[in-house]
Amino acid sequence: MSFRSRLRVFFTIIVVVPMAAVALVLFSLTEDSETGKADARLAGGLRTAFALYDEAGENARRQLDRVVNDRELQRALTAGRTAAIERRLRELVAANLGIRSAAFHDPGGELVARAGEAEAVSSATAAPTTRAGERLGTIAVSVTPAQEFATDVARFTGLEVRLFRDGRRLASTLERDDGSQGSGDVEIGGREFRGRFQEMRDAVGAPLRIGLYEDADEVRSSINEGRLAIGGILALFLVLALGSSVFVVRSLHGQVEQFLAAARRLGRGDFTIRVPATGRDEFAQLGREFNRMSEQLASQIDEVERKRRQLEETIRRVGEAFATGLDRQGVVDLAVRTSMEACSAQAGRAVALDANKMPSAAVGTDDARLAAALEAAERKAFTVDAEIGAELIATLEPSLDAPEMRRLSAVEVDGAHALALPLRAHLGAGSDVQYVGVVAIAREGEPFSDAEHDLFGYLAGQAVVSIENVDLHETVQRQAVTDELTSLYNVRHFHDWLDVEIERSKRFATPIGLVMLDIDDFKLVNDTYGHQQGDLVLMEVARAVRELSRDVDEPARYGGEEIAVVLPQTDIEGTALAAERVRTAIEALEIPRVDGKGVLRVTASCGVAALPGSAPAKDSLIAAADAALYRAKRAGKNRVERADAAAARS
């Protein structure tokens, strides 16, 4: 093989192949980044849509009060006259220009009467009762047409919006809509979109499904623009490198053997040696070209170093991605592995002080020397000295102004080097900073450099930010399914959980019990002692129910003074015994009066049912427990009634 051919192969190996690999990686990252941005915009749009949906529901509540308080409608509801109910609803809708739809559902959730637009969304609901406290059903009022809601969401999010209910399209901002549903990459009306669907549940009626879509051409355009820019830069670099190589190959000819010694020195990495290049003959020209090649190699090494710094910057961006994670274990695992890779470590681990706040993780800790170094660094990180003492005092005395400490510790044990950093985070509702654990990395051979110290500290700090975000996300999720007054689950979570347990019950052929509990004469408590006293009664009764429930049971505030308890793997006998224990505990409560004049006693009536003994499905199970509750009320209150077993055969 000729010298020129060898140079061409050399050029291909050190320039073309790495550049092709870099191009593939960058193209893939560009596509993933743009797709991720599109999904993030869709997720943000869904959050905006939910906020607008809740706002529309609050707007409907003002009109709901007019409908619920209408005396003629109340008389029609009490009498149970469907025609009169529907006629009065139409009159109320016609008289109130703001109302787009009004409907009445019976206690079982079935539609009885409706007036106005069937496509209205985001209803506000209320449950009217008789004077005796018997629930008549549910009134739902909406002031927002489906198309208007879709237009508002599209205006605020900049995305295309489609609304469906029971598989029927209610509204769409697309000019051409074939009615197909789906998430991800979909085709609608001959156009390609990237979309996402999510349900919006109301108290009654079928749930509303909202789909948000972004034009796939825009996503592909962003991807192509990024690829074009990357390809242009790489092509320019390739052309420049190719031109330089061609120039060198054409310039080198003749007596190259005389430069062998200099080439060997060059191969050892000594770029300071220069070949004599005096005169104007070809030998001198070759010498000058040889020296120029040496300079180019030095420049390429500088370029490699620059790319290494770019890699560090990329790792920093990966660290910033920690802050978007919502999985505690995944965040900690990623923190350990990324820290190891970024700092060329052989082992790493995260040790939690409280497993509920931060999980533990370990990689490569089987080596005894590395494990010993990790432990030594972790112990040193928590050694109490003057600095951490001042920090702890500042924590106990908020009036003292002390800076937050970054206690990065470095140790060496039998040739193994380790770094450790305690993790401090704002967790929970308070603003105090607390230690949640420590993360450490180790390797054999060279100690960690100052740059690796800084990079490790940065990645650990980003892991803390992500743990705080996870905690905040879980807090918000918990609040979303919890009743604020009683701290029991709300009715939406009750229905979701009951669906899950019924599915499990059918799959494994196990029973499931349901208790419907209603505080006796609760309206009289409110009327006599005030709503503040009523709230206290609700809280105390809820506390008693919660204390007597098993870990697997799910107590929830069903509405007003009514509480429901789901009892997995419990038949009608066990459910009745549990309800009786709760009833007895409530009867024994001594609730302080808010005016300070003694205590107040209350009782509760319970209706119990079980699946499959009392009912075959969810709606009939709730109806059976409700019917048993009403029998308990009619039979004198303060008692437990079981559902009729015949209901399961109907």
XYZ file of C-alpha atoms in Angstrom:
650
model
C 0.000 0.000 0.000
C 1.377 3.406 -0.977
C 2.123 6.148 1.508
C -0.679 8.254 0.058
C -3.186 5.382 0.429
C -2.142 4.886 4.021
C -2.758 8.569 4.720
C -6.225 8.280 3.228
C -7.037 5.308 5.475
C -5.648 7.219 8.447
C -7.818 10.217 7.610
C -10.905 7.993 7.351
C -10.252 6.350 10.720
C -9.500 9.444 12.787
C -11.886 11.941 11.129
C -14.633 10.461 8.963
C -15.695 7.531 11.184
C -15.848 9.550 14.450
C -17.668 12.370 12.668
C -20.220 9.923 11.251
C -20.779 8.469 14.730
C -21.119 11.959 16.233
C -23.592 12.918 13.486
C -25.773 9.859 14.205
C -25.779 10.578 17.939
C -26.548 14.281 17.471
C -29.323 13.535 14.955
C -30.918 11.079 17.402
C -30.613 13.536 20.299
C -32.175 16.298 18.192
C -35.177 14.125 17.322
C -35.638 12.975 20.935
C -35.327 16.561 22.182
C -37.924 17.981 19.797
C -40.323 15.083 20.441
C -39.868 15.581 24.190
C -40.564 19.292 23.819
C -43.767 18.524 21.893
C -44.896 16.087 24.626
C -44.052 18.686 27.284
C -46.164 21.275 25.449
C -49.046 18.802 25.281
C -48.723 18.034 29.023
C -48.644 21.749 29.828
C -51.660 22.273 27.592
C -53.591 19.578 29.492
C -52.808 21.308 32.784
C -54.098 24.575 31.307
C -57.223 22.780 30.034
C -57.926 21.348 33.512
C -57.513 24.810 35.032
C -59.953 26.308 32.502
C -62.336 23.396 33.116
C -62.292 24.034 36.871
C -62.779 27.771 36.270
C -65.792 27.045 34.058
C -67.198 24.821 36.816
C -66.798 27.637 39.363
C -68.564 30.040 36.980
C -71.430 27.558 36.724
C -71.784 27.366 40.515
C -73.291 30.870 40.711
C -76.027 29.837 38.268
C -76.395 26.510 40.096
C -77.438 28.307 43.278
C -80.328 29.949 41.402
C -81.521 26.620 40.058
C -81.162 24.699 43.324
C -82.938 27.413 45.328
C -85.865 27.660 42.899
C -88.938 26.774 44.981
C -91.024 25.519 42.080
C -88.245 23.153 41.066
C -87.859 22.013 44.673
C -91.569 21.166 44.811
C -91.314 19.232 41.553
C -88.255 17.345 42.843
C -89.942 16.513 46.144
C -93.047 15.279 44.330
C -90.913 13.302 41.866
C -92.784 14.645 38.813
C -90.438 14.146 35.877
C -92.448 16.265 33.443
C -92.662 19.140 35.910
C -88.942 18.890 36.629
C -88.054 19.004 32.939
C -90.486 21.874 32.254
C -89.124 23.960 35.110
C -85.530 23.289 34.029
C -86.389 24.561 30.544
C -87.941 27.676 32.046
C -84.897 28.320 34.217
C -82.526 27.866 31.265
C -84.622 30.212 29.135
C -84.787 32.805 31.906
C -81.052 32.752 32.624
C -79.065 33.567 29.512
C -75.870 32.408 31.165
C -77.092 28.795 31.659
C -76.344 26.539 28.681
C -77.502 23.266 30.214
C -79.349 22.071 33.319
C -79.995 18.439 34.203
C -81.343 16.342 37.066
C -80.012 12.852 37.881
C -81.588 10.422 40.358
C -79.552 9.175 43.385
C -78.262 6.309 41.249
C -76.764 8.731 38.709
C -79.340 8.084 35.944
C -80.460 11.103 33.891
C -84.078 12.089 34.696
C -84.497 15.441 32.925
C -82.361 17.801 30.877
C -82.813 21.271 29.382
C -80.521 23.333 27.167
C -77.520 22.257 25.131
C -76.456 18.625 25.333
C -72.892 19.629 24.389
C -72.337 21.879 27.430
C -69.372 20.922 29.632
C -67.902 21.579 33.096
C -71.051 21.300 35.184
C -71.394 22.436 38.773
C -73.463 20.000 40.841
C -75.534 19.987 44.004
C -77.484 17.278 45.801
C -80.890 18.568 47.021
C -82.542 16.765 49.907
C -85.965 16.601 51.478
C -86.631 18.206 54.827
C -86.038 14.809 56.387
C -82.524 14.775 54.931
C -83.274 12.236 52.186
C -81.180 12.863 49.100
C -83.323 13.413 45.988
C -80.573 13.195 43.404
C -78.126 15.544 41.712
C -78.652 18.799 39.803
C -75.969 19.706 37.257
C -75.694 23.166 35.669
C -73.262 24.253 32.943
C -72.577 27.703 31.497
C -69.931 26.632 28.999
C -70.654 25.217 25.510
C -68.232 22.537 24.376
C -67.054 24.507 21.322
C -66.472 27.635 23.402
C -64.423 25.625 25.896
C -62.401 24.039 23.063
C -61.772 27.481 21.525
C -60.599 28.910 24.882
C -58.204 26.010 25.446
C -56.819 26.392 21.919
C -56.368 30.137 22.447
C -54.459 29.707 25.722
C -52.326 26.725 24.639
C -51.802 27.334 20.920
C -52.779 23.682 20.280
C -55.630 22.024 18.387
C -58.402 20.799 20.727
C -61.007 18.024 20.404
C -63.696 17.067 22.949
C -65.475 13.668 23.152
C -68.092 12.157 25.433
C -69.321 8.553 25.179
C -67.315 8.208 21.945
C -69.151 11.164 20.344
C -67.284 14.281 19.268
C -68.647 17.385 21.011
C -66.299 20.040 19.651
C -63.137 20.460 17.600
C -60.895 23.304 16.470
C -59.751 21.340 13.418
C -61.168 22.376 10.061
C -61.210 18.745 8.949
C -61.997 16.221 11.678
C -62.846 12.599 10.871
C -63.777 11.824 14.489
C -60.988 9.295 15.108
C -59.483 9.153 18.586
C -55.970 8.349 19.703
C -52.805 9.569 21.380
C -49.226 9.767 20.162
C -48.608 10.101 16.429
C -52.045 10.081 14.763
C -53.633 11.099 11.458
C -56.826 13.181 11.554
C -58.581 14.475 8.469
C -55.587 13.704 6.283
C -53.152 15.606 8.540
C -50.569 14.154 10.917
C -50.494 15.264 14.535
C -48.865 14.378 17.827
C -51.602 14.257 20.426
C -52.580 13.253 23.922
C -55.970 12.398 25.473
C -57.094 12.660 29.091
C -60.404 12.322 30.914
C -62.128 15.058 32.913
C -64.566 13.504 35.368
C -67.703 15.269 36.608
C -69.798 14.285 39.599
C -72.511 12.854 37.307
C -72.726 11.769 33.724
C -70.170 10.323 31.352
C -66.634 11.741 31.638
C -65.412 14.300 29.123
C -62.342 13.265 27.113
C -60.124 16.086 25.861
C -57.462 15.671 23.210
C -54.719 18.194 22.486
C -52.784 18.014 19.227
C -49.714 19.654 17.725
C -49.071 19.643 13.990
C -46.507 16.906 13.260
C -45.112 18.981 10.401
C -43.970 21.630 12.896
C -42.209 18.998 15.022
C -40.535 17.485 11.961
C -39.590 20.956 10.743
C -37.812 21.677 14.053
C -36.038 18.309 13.855
C -34.974 18.911 10.251
C -33.717 22.407 11.050
C -31.584 21.055 13.890
C -30.247 18.246 11.740
C -29.513 20.654 8.903
C -27.521 22.940 11.204
C -25.575 20.011 12.674
C -24.981 18.502 9.240
C -23.744 21.823 7.890
C -21.249 22.271 10.696
C -19.973 18.695 10.386
C -19.778 18.943 6.595
C -17.813 22.180 6.842
C -15.421 20.575 9.308
C -15.086 17.522 7.060
C -14.335 19.664 4.019
C -11.731 21.621 5.950
C -10.139 18.436 7.304
C -10.216 16.812 3.872
C -8.651 19.858 2.265
C -5.892 19.916 4.836
C -5.251 16.211 4.337
C -5.106 16.508 0.562
C -2.711 19.421 0.878
C -0.442 17.431 3.205
C -0.569 14.264 1.065
C 0.296 16.172 -2.115
C 3.099 18.042 -0.338
C 4.754 14.957 1.182
C 6.842 13.020 -1.326
C 10.447 12.054 -1.711
C 12.828 11.293 1.102
C 10.420 10.850 4.055
C 12.778 8.268 5.624
C 14.958 11.119 6.852
C 12.113 12.231 9.074
C 11.579 8.816 10.735
C 13.343 9.771 13.936
C 11.366 12.977 14.197
C 8.174 11.037 13.453
C 8.928 8.624 16.312
C 9.330 11.542 18.695
C 6.071 12.891 17.381
C 4.425 9.524 18.011
C 5.501 9.702 21.641
C 3.526 12.933 21.974
C 6.416 15.369 21.825
C 5.072 18.219 19.685
C 7.837 20.655 20.656
C 10.432 19.115 18.289
C 10.782 20.877 14.931
C 12.438 19.368 11.854
C 15.140 21.597 10.284
C 13.678 23.205 7.152
C 16.351 25.481 5.782
C 16.772 26.114 2.090
C 14.393 25.966 -0.829
C 14.760 22.383 -2.024
C 12.134 19.665 -1.698
C 13.715 18.411 1.527
C 13.237 21.835 3.112
C 9.672 21.980 1.855
C 9.025 18.536 3.320
C 10.472 19.672 6.623
C 8.207 22.679 6.730
C 5.167 20.505 5.919
C 6.193 18.030 8.619
C 6.342 20.831 11.163
C 2.948 22.051 9.986
C 1.483 18.573 10.452
C 2.855 18.546 13.990
C 1.073 21.810 14.682
C -2.166 20.403 13.254
C -1.971 17.357 15.527
C -1.459 19.636 18.499
C -4.486 21.606 17.348
C -6.539 18.415 17.119
C -5.564 17.496 20.674
C -6.795 20.929 21.730
C -9.999 20.182 19.826
C -10.387 16.882 21.686
C -9.904 18.742 24.952
C -12.541 21.238 23.881
C -14.939 18.400 23.086
C -14.206 16.918 26.518
C -15.263 20.206 28.086
C -18.379 20.095 25.918
C -19.058 16.599 27.261
C -18.824 17.972 30.800
C -21.318 20.639 29.860
C -23.603 17.951 28.431
C -23.360 16.066 31.712
C -24.312 19.274 33.517
C -27.398 19.472 31.342
C -28.196 15.876 32.250
C -27.918 16.991 35.873
C -30.454 19.732 35.230
C -32.790 17.043 33.883
C -32.848 15.570 37.419
C -35.123 18.456 38.421
C -37.926 17.216 36.131
C -38.034 13.637 37.466
C -40.980 12.384 39.526
C -39.580 8.976 40.585
C -37.537 8.970 43.802
C -35.728 5.694 43.094
C -35.059 6.656 39.471
C -33.659 10.043 40.501
C -31.284 8.537 43.066
C -30.140 5.764 40.684
C -29.522 8.346 37.952
C -27.629 10.603 40.381
C -25.273 7.773 41.408
C -24.661 6.465 37.889
C -24.234 9.916 36.317
C -21.817 10.968 39.069
C -19.777 7.800 38.522
C -19.631 8.241 34.753
C -18.893 11.976 34.899
C -16.062 11.523 37.408
C -14.743 8.173 36.068
C -15.553 6.408 39.346
C -15.740 2.628 39.797
C -18.312 2.505 42.586
C -20.993 4.725 44.010
C -23.946 4.652 46.351
C -26.599 6.769 48.015
C -27.446 6.045 51.656
C -30.776 7.319 52.981
C -31.386 8.593 56.504
C -35.133 8.036 56.032
C -36.306 5.598 53.334
C -39.640 7.426 53.063
C -37.865 10.596 51.955
C -35.046 9.191 49.817
C -34.379 5.606 48.656
C -30.912 4.054 48.699
C -28.894 2.893 45.704
C -25.536 1.163 45.155
C -23.386 0.402 42.093
C -20.073 -1.510 42.095
C -19.780 -1.754 45.889
C -18.770 -5.445 45.900
C -15.079 -4.484 46.013
C -14.068 -4.375 49.700
C -11.543 -1.516 49.292
C -14.003 0.659 47.375
C -16.759 -0.066 49.917
C -14.414 0.868 52.780
C -13.475 4.133 51.053
C -17.149 4.965 50.484
C -17.976 4.364 54.144
C -15.022 6.471 55.325
C -16.075 9.379 53.083
C -19.677 9.109 54.296
C -18.615 9.159 57.938
C -16.367 12.160 57.349
C -19.203 14.013 55.611
C -21.253 13.844 58.826
C -18.420 14.492 61.268
C -19.440 17.302 63.638
C -16.920 20.162 63.597
C -16.997 23.926 64.055
C -18.545 24.542 60.640
C -21.385 22.041 60.870
C -21.936 23.039 64.490
C -22.605 26.621 63.400
C -24.895 25.288 60.704
C -26.925 23.211 63.192
C -27.216 26.167 65.567
C -28.532 28.285 62.709
C -31.123 25.570 62.021
C -32.277 25.641 65.670
C -32.218 29.449 65.861
C -33.820 30.852 62.667
C -32.847 34.376 63.736
C -29.167 33.518 63.201
C -28.027 34.173 59.658
C -25.589 31.440 58.593
C -24.754 30.361 55.021
C -25.748 26.924 53.797
C -22.764 24.560 54.041
C -21.572 22.262 51.212
C -19.660 19.588 53.176
C -17.889 17.717 50.353
C -15.497 15.210 51.935
C -12.591 13.429 50.207
C -10.735 10.423 51.706
C -8.159 7.810 50.681
C -8.209 4.214 52.006
C -5.570 1.704 50.851
C -5.179 3.379 47.457
C -8.927 3.859 46.923
C -10.172 7.467 46.732
C -13.740 8.520 47.584
C -15.918 11.623 47.607
C -19.108 12.066 49.666
C -21.657 14.866 50.006
C -24.637 15.061 52.403
C -27.970 15.813 50.742
C -30.166 18.489 52.315
C -33.656 19.269 51.016
C -36.836 21.227 51.718
C -39.424 18.473 52.227
C -42.991 18.582 53.413
C -45.176 21.618 54.021
C -42.568 23.437 56.122
C -39.632 25.461 54.869
C -36.930 23.940 57.108
C -33.968 22.240 55.467
C -33.265 18.696 56.610
C -30.667 16.016 55.876
C -32.143 13.179 53.783
C -29.028 11.126 53.036
C -25.561 11.108 51.513
C -24.212 10.255 48.042
C -20.651 8.972 47.529
C -18.392 7.753 44.693
C -15.010 5.958 44.735
C -12.230 4.695 42.466
C -8.789 3.192 42.664
C -5.670 4.985 41.421
C -5.664 8.751 40.941
C -7.464 11.027 43.408
C -10.374 13.098 42.164
C -9.462 16.469 40.646
C -10.890 19.841 41.674
C -12.995 19.888 38.494
C -14.445 16.472 39.427
C -15.146 17.771 42.941
C -17.168 20.639 41.447
C -18.983 18.403 38.964
C -19.871 15.854 41.647
C -21.175 18.609 43.931
C -23.257 20.054 41.091
C -24.870 16.696 40.194
C -25.627 15.965 43.855
C -27.252 19.397 44.159
C -29.443 18.713 41.116
C -30.471 15.386 42.663
C -31.634 17.315 45.751
C -33.724 19.624 43.556
C -35.319 16.593 41.912
C -36.074 14.916 45.271
C -37.779 18.145 46.386
C -39.831 18.153 43.169
C -40.841 14.523 43.723
C -41.962 15.352 47.271
C -43.939 18.363 46.037
C -45.546 16.294 43.282
C -46.600 13.575 45.738
C -48.000 16.218 48.111
C -50.090 17.740 45.317
C -51.284 14.287 44.238
C -52.289 13.482 47.817
C -54.184 16.763 48.166
C -55.987 16.132 44.876
C -57.694 12.985 46.253
C -58.270 14.147 49.843
C -61.205 16.008 51.365
C -59.824 19.153 53.015
C -62.153 19.175 56.035
C -62.133 15.506 57.099
C -58.770 14.385 55.619
C -60.644 11.403 54.155
C -60.465 10.565 50.470
C -62.829 12.571 48.275
C -65.681 11.116 46.232
C -63.669 11.064 42.981
C -60.984 8.872 44.574
C -63.724 6.747 46.147
C -65.170 5.902 42.724
C -61.731 5.244 41.211
C -60.711 3.006 44.111
C -64.035 1.136 44.090
C -63.567 0.427 40.357
C -60.105 -1.035 41.062
C -61.276 -3.165 44.001
C -64.319 -4.476 42.105
C -62.071 -5.505 39.215
C -59.730 -7.269 41.671
C -62.713 -8.879 43.395
C -64.012 -10.327 40.129
C -60.550 -11.482 39.015
C -59.730 -13.381 42.231
C -63.314 -14.300 43.220
C -63.142 -12.479 46.557
C -65.945 -10.419 48.163
C -65.863 -6.664 48.687
C -67.931 -4.793 51.253
C -69.323 -1.251 51.201
C -70.556 0.827 54.151
C -72.614 3.967 53.546
C -72.771 6.016 56.771
C -74.880 9.128 57.369
C -74.784 11.314 60.508
C -78.274 11.449 62.018
C -79.968 14.853 62.237
C -76.870 16.638 60.978
C -78.916 19.510 59.566
C -80.338 20.078 63.036
C -76.794 20.366 64.400
C -75.962 23.025 61.816
C -79.213 24.906 62.381
C -78.908 24.791 66.169
C -75.189 25.259 66.808
C -73.908 26.673 63.519
C -71.802 25.349 60.658
C -68.581 25.608 62.677
C -70.014 23.068 65.115
C -71.149 20.957 62.153
C -67.618 20.951 60.724
C -66.245 19.794 64.097
C -68.814 16.970 64.200
C -67.776 15.883 60.698
C -64.083 15.901 61.635
C -64.627 13.863 64.812
C -66.852 11.313 63.071
C -64.312 11.034 60.231
C -61.528 10.490 62.772
C -63.515 7.678 64.427
C -64.167 6.022 61.063
C -60.516 6.309 60.075
C -59.239 4.864 63.391
C -61.535 1.823 63.108
C -60.667 1.151 59.462
C -58.029 -1.379 58.461
C -54.999 -0.405 56.410
C -56.604 -1.926 53.309
C -59.944 -0.158 53.848
C -60.686 3.102 52.030
C -62.877 5.581 53.962
C -64.053 8.566 51.881
C -66.329 11.550 52.298
C -69.116 10.705 49.890
C -70.876 14.056 50.174
C -72.245 16.342 52.889
C -72.477 14.327 56.090
C -72.297 10.975 54.276
C -69.182 8.772 54.513
C -68.457 5.647 52.476
C -65.988 2.876 53.387
C -64.736 0.254 50.905
C -63.713 -3.008 52.631
C -61.744 -5.345 50.302
C -62.043 -9.131 50.845
C -64.966 -8.661 53.247
C -68.377 -10.335 52.940
C -71.710 -8.948 54.158
C -71.224 -10.380 57.657
C -67.784 -8.816 58.133
C -68.991 -5.545 56.640
C -71.944 -5.399 59.032
C -69.678 -6.100 62.042
C -67.287 -3.333 60.939
C -70.189 -0.910 60.494
C -71.528 -1.767 63.944
C -68.135 -1.047 65.526
C -68.057 2.327 63.795
C -71.654 3.117 64.810
C -70.894 2.250 68.450
C -67.759 4.406 68.436
C -69.664 7.379 67.005
C -72.412 6.977 69.582
C -69.746 7.125 72.314
C -68.168 10.345 71.028
C -68.264 13.414 73.255
C -67.743 16.333 70.898
C -66.937 19.670 72.574
C -69.364 22.449 71.761
C -67.758 25.418 70.069
C -69.492 27.795 72.475
C -67.765 26.029 75.394
C -71.066 24.913 76.975
C -70.532 21.213 77.434
C -70.344 18.445 74.852
C -72.470 17.234 71.983
C -73.413 13.625 71.182
C -74.365 12.375 67.752
C -75.373 9.079 66.187
C -75.070 7.630 62.723
C -77.048 5.251 60.541
C -75.290 2.732 58.327
C -76.262 0.761 55.256
C -74.025 -2.155 54.269
C -73.804 -4.207 51.097
C -71.322 -6.623 49.570
C -70.369 -7.827 46.131
C -71.406 -10.339 44.917
C -73.786 -11.141 47.769
C -75.835 -7.925 47.554
C -75.198 -6.650 44.046
C -73.461 -7.736 40.815
C -71.791 -4.432 39.840
C -70.543 -1.072 41.145
C -73.676 1.041 40.589
C -75.988 -1.591 42.023
C -73.610 -2.099 44.984
C -73.785 1.618 45.841
C -77.548 1.619 45.287
C -77.956 -1.416 47.571
C -75.932 0.204 50.360
C -77.881 3.464 49.892
C -81.189 1.605 50.097
C -80.062 -0.119 53.299
C -79.027 3.269 54.712
C -82.462 4.721 54.017
C -84.089 1.724 55.725
C -81.903 2.399 58.758
C -83.090 6.004 58.760
C -86.748 5.034 58.479
C -86.366 2.345 61.147
C -85.368 4.892 63.796
C -81.772 5.842 62.957
C -78.618 4.925 64.947
C -78.587 1.432 63.531
C -76.992 -0.769 60.858
C -79.104 -2.258 58.064
C -77.948 -4.857 55.575
C -78.771 -4.755 51.874
C -81.404 -7.130 50.574
C -79.672 -10.252 49.236
C -82.291 -10.441 46.498
C -80.739 -7.351 44.886
C -77.788 -9.449 43.710
C -80.086 -11.673 41.610
C -81.905 -8.819 39.882
